[in-house]
PDB file of C-alpha atoms and ligand atoms in Angstrom:
ATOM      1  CA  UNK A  19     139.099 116.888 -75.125  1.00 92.00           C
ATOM      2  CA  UNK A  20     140.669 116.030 -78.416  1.00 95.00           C
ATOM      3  CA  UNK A  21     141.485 112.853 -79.445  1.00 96.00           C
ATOM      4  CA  UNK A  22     144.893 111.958 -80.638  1.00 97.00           C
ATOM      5  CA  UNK A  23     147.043 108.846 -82.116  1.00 97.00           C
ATOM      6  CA  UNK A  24     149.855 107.807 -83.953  1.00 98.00           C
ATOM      7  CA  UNK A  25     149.865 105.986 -87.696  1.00 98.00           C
ATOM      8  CA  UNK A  26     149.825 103.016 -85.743  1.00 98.00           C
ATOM      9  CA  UNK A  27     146.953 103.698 -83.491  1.00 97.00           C
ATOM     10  CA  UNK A  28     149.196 101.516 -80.646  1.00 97.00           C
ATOM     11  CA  UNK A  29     149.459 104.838 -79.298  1.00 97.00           C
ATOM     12  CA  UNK A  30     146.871 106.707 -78.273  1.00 96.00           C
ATOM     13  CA  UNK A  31     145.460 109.499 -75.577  1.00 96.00           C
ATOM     14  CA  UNK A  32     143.319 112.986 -75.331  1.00 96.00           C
ATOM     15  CA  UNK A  33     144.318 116.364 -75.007  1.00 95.00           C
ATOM     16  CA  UNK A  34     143.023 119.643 -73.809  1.00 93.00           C
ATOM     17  CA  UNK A  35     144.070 122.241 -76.388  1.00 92.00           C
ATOM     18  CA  UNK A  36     144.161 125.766 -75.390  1.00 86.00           C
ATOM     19  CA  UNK A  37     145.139 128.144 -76.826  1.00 86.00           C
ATOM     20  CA  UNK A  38     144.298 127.079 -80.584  1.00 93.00           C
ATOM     21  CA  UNK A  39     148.007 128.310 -81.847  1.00 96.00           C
ATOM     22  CA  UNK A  40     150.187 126.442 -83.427  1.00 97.00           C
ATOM     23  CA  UNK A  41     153.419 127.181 -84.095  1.00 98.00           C
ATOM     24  CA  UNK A  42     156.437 126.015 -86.757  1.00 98.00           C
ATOM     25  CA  UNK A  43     159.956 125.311 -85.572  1.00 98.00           C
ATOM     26  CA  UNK A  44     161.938 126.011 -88.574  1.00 98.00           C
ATOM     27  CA  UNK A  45     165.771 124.803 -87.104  1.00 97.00           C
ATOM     28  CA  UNK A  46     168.015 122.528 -88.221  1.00 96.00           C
ATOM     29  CA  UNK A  47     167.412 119.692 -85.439  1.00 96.00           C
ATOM     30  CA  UNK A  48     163.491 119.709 -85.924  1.00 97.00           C
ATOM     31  CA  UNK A  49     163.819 119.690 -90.100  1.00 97.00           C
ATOM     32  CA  UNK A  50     166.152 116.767 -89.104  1.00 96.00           C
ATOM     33  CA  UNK A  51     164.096 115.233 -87.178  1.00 96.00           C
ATOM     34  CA  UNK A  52     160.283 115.483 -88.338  1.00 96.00           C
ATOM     35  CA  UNK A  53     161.713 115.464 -92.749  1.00 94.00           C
ATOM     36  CA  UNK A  54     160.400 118.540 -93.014  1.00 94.00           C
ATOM     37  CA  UNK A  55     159.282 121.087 -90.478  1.00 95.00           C
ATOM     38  CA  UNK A  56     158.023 120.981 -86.993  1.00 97.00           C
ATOM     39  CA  UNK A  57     154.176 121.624 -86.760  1.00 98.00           C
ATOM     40  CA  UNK A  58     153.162 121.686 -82.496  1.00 97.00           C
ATOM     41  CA  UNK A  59     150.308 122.828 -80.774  1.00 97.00           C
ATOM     42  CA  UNK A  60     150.586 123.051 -76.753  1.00 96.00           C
ATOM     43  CA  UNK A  61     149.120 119.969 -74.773  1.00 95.00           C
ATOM     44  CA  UNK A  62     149.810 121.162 -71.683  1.00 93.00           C
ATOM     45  CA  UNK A  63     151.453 119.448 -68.819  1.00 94.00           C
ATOM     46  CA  UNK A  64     149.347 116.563 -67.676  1.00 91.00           C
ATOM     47  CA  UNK A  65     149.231 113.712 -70.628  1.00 94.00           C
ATOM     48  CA  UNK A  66     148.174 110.562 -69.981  1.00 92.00           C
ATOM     49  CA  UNK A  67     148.848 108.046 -72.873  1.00 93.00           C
ATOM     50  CA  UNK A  68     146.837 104.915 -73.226  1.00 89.00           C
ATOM     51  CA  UNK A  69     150.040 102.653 -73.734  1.00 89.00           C
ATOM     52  CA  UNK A  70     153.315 104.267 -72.624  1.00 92.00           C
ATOM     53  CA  UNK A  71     155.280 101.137 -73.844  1.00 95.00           C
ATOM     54  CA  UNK A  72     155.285 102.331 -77.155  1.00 97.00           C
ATOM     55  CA  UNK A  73     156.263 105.828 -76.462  1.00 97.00           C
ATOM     56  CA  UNK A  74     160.110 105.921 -77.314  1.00 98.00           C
ATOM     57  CA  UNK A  75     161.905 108.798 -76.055  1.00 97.00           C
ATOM     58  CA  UNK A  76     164.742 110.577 -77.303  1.00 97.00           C
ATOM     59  CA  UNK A  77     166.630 113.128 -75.291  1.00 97.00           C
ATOM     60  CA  UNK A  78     168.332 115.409 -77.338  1.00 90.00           C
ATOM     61  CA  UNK A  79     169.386 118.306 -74.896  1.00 93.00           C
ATOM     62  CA  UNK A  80     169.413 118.863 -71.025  1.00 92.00           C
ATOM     63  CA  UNK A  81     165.745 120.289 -71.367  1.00 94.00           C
ATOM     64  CA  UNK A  82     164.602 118.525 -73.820  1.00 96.00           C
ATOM     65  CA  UNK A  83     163.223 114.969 -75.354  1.00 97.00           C
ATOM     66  CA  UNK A  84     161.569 114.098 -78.359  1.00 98.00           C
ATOM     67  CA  UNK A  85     158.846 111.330 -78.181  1.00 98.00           C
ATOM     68  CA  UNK A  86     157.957 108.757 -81.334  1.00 98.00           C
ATOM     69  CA  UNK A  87     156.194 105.794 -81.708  1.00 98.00           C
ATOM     70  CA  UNK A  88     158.381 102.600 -81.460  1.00 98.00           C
ATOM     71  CA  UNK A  89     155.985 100.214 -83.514  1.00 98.00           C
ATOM     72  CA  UNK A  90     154.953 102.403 -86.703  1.00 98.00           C
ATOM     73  CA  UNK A  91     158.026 105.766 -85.944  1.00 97.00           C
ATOM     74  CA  UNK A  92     155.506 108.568 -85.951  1.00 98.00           C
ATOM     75  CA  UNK A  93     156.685 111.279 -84.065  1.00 97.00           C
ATOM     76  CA  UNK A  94     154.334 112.732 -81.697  1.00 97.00           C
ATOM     77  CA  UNK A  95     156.018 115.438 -79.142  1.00 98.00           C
ATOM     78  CA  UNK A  96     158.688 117.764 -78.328  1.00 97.00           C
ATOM     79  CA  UNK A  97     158.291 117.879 -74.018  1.00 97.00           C
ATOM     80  CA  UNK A  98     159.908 119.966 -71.740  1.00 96.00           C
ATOM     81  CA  UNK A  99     161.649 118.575 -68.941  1.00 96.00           C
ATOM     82  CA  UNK A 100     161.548 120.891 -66.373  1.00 95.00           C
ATOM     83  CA  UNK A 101     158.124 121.752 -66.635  1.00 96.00           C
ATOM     84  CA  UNK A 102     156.992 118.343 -68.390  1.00 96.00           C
ATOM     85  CA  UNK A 103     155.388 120.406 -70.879  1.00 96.00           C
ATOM     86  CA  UNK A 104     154.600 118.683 -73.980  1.00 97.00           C
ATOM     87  CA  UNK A 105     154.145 120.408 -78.027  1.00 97.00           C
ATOM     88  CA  UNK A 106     152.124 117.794 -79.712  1.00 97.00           C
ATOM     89  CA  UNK A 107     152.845 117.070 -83.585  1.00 97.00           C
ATOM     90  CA  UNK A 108     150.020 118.355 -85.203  1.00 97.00           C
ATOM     91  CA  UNK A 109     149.347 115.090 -87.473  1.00 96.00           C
ATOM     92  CA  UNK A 110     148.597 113.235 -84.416  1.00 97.00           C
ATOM     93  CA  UNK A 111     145.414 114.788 -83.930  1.00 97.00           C
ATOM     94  CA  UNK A 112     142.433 112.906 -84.667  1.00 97.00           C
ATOM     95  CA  UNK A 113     139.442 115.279 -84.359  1.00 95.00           C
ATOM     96  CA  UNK A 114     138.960 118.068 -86.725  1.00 93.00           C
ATOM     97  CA  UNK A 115     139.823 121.035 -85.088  1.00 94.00           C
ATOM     98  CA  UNK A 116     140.174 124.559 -86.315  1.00 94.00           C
ATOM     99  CA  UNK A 117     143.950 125.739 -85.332  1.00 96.00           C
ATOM    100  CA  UNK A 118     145.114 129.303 -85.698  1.00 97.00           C
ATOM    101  CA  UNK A 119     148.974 129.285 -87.260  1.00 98.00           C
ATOM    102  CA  UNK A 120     150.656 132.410 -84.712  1.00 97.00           C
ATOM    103  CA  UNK A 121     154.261 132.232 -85.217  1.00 98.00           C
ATOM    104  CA  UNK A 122     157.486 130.831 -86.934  1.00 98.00           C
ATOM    105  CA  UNK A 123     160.669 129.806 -84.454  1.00 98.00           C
ATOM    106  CA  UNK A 124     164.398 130.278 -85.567  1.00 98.00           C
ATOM    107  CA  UNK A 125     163.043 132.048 -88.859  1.00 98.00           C
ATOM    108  CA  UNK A 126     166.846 132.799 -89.694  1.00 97.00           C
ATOM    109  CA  UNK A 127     167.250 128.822 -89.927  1.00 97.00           C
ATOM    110  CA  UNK A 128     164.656 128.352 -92.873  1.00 97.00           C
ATOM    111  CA  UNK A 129     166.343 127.569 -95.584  1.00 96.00           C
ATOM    112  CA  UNK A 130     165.336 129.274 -98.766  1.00 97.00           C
ATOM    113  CA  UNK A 131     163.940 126.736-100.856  1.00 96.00           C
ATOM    114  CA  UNK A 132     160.092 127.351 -98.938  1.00 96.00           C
ATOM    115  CA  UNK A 133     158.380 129.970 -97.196  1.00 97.00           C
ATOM    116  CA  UNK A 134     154.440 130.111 -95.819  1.00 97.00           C
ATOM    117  CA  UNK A 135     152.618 132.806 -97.130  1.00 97.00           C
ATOM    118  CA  UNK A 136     150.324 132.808 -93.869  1.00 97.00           C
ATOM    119  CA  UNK A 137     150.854 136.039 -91.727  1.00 97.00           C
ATOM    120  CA  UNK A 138     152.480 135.136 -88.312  1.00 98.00           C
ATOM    121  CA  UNK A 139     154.790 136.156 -86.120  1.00 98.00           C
ATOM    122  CA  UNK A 140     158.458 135.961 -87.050  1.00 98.00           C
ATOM    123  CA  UNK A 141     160.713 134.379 -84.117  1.00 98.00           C
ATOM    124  CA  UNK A 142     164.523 134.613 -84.238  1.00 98.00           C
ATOM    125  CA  UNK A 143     166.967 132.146 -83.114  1.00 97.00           C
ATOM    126  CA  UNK A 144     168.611 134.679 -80.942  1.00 98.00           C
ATOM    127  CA  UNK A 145     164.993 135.052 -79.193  1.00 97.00           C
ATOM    128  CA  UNK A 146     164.414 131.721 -79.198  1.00 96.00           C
ATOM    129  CA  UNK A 147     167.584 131.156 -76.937  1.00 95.00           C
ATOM    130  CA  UNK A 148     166.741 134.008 -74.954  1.00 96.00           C
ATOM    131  CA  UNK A 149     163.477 132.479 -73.649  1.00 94.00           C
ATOM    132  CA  UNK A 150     165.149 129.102 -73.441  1.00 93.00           C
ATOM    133  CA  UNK A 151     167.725 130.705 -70.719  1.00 93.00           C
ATOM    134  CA  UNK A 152     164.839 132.454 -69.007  1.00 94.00           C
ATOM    135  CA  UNK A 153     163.129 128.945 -68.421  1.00 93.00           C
ATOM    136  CA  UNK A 154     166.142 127.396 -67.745  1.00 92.00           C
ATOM    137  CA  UNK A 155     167.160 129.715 -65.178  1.00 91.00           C
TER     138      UNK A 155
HETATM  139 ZN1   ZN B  25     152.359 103.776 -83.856  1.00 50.66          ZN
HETATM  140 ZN1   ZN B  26     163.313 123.309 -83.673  1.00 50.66          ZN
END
């Protein structure tokens, strides 16, 4: 199990992490919404958190919510609602933990002004949507 928290440490809980991929979400609503880019490793479907009360939770879309700290603001998750699977922040993990960097969502909404050099896959906005329909449907 990994250990995780926010800035504030009010929040708290552990994780089972596998697979070791992270991804980056490169739209327009995560660079909005994280001040930069969106960094998430799975955590599966089964969190527990030590103190939900400071959990705040946005929901954004039908099949979506995004979850933050209410004391200190860090944001912690992206979850899915109808599978209640959750894509942690990677800055809320404690332990140091070797994570593999696999792929790069809605590519075509990076703006130009930064690019990773690391060599992952490329996922388009158009895919993106496509798999979004297929677990929506
Ligand atoms: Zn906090
Ligand atoms: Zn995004």
């Amino acid at each position: 199990m990994v250990k995780c928290s926010c800035l504030c440490t009010q929040v708290s809980f552990e994780v089972s992490i596998k697979p070791k991929n992270f991804g980056v979400c490169h739209c327009s609503d995560c660079r909005k919404w994280t001040g930069g880019v969106f960094m998430s490793v799975s955590g599966g479907d089964n969190i527990i958190f030590d103190n939900e009360k400071y959990i705040g939770r946005y929901s954004h879309s039908d099949w979506a919510e995004r979850g933050f700290c209410t004391n200190c603001g860090t944001n912690l998750f992206f979850r899915m609602k109808k599978s209640n699977h959750y894509f942690l922040m990677l800055g809320v993990i404690d332990d140091d933990i070797s994570l593999h960097f696999e792929e790069q969502q809605f590519i075509d909404e990076k703006p130009s002004h930064y690019s990773f050099s690391n060599d992952t896959k490329l996922v388009t906005k158009a895919s993106m949507m496509e798999m979004l329909n297929n677990y929506l449907s």
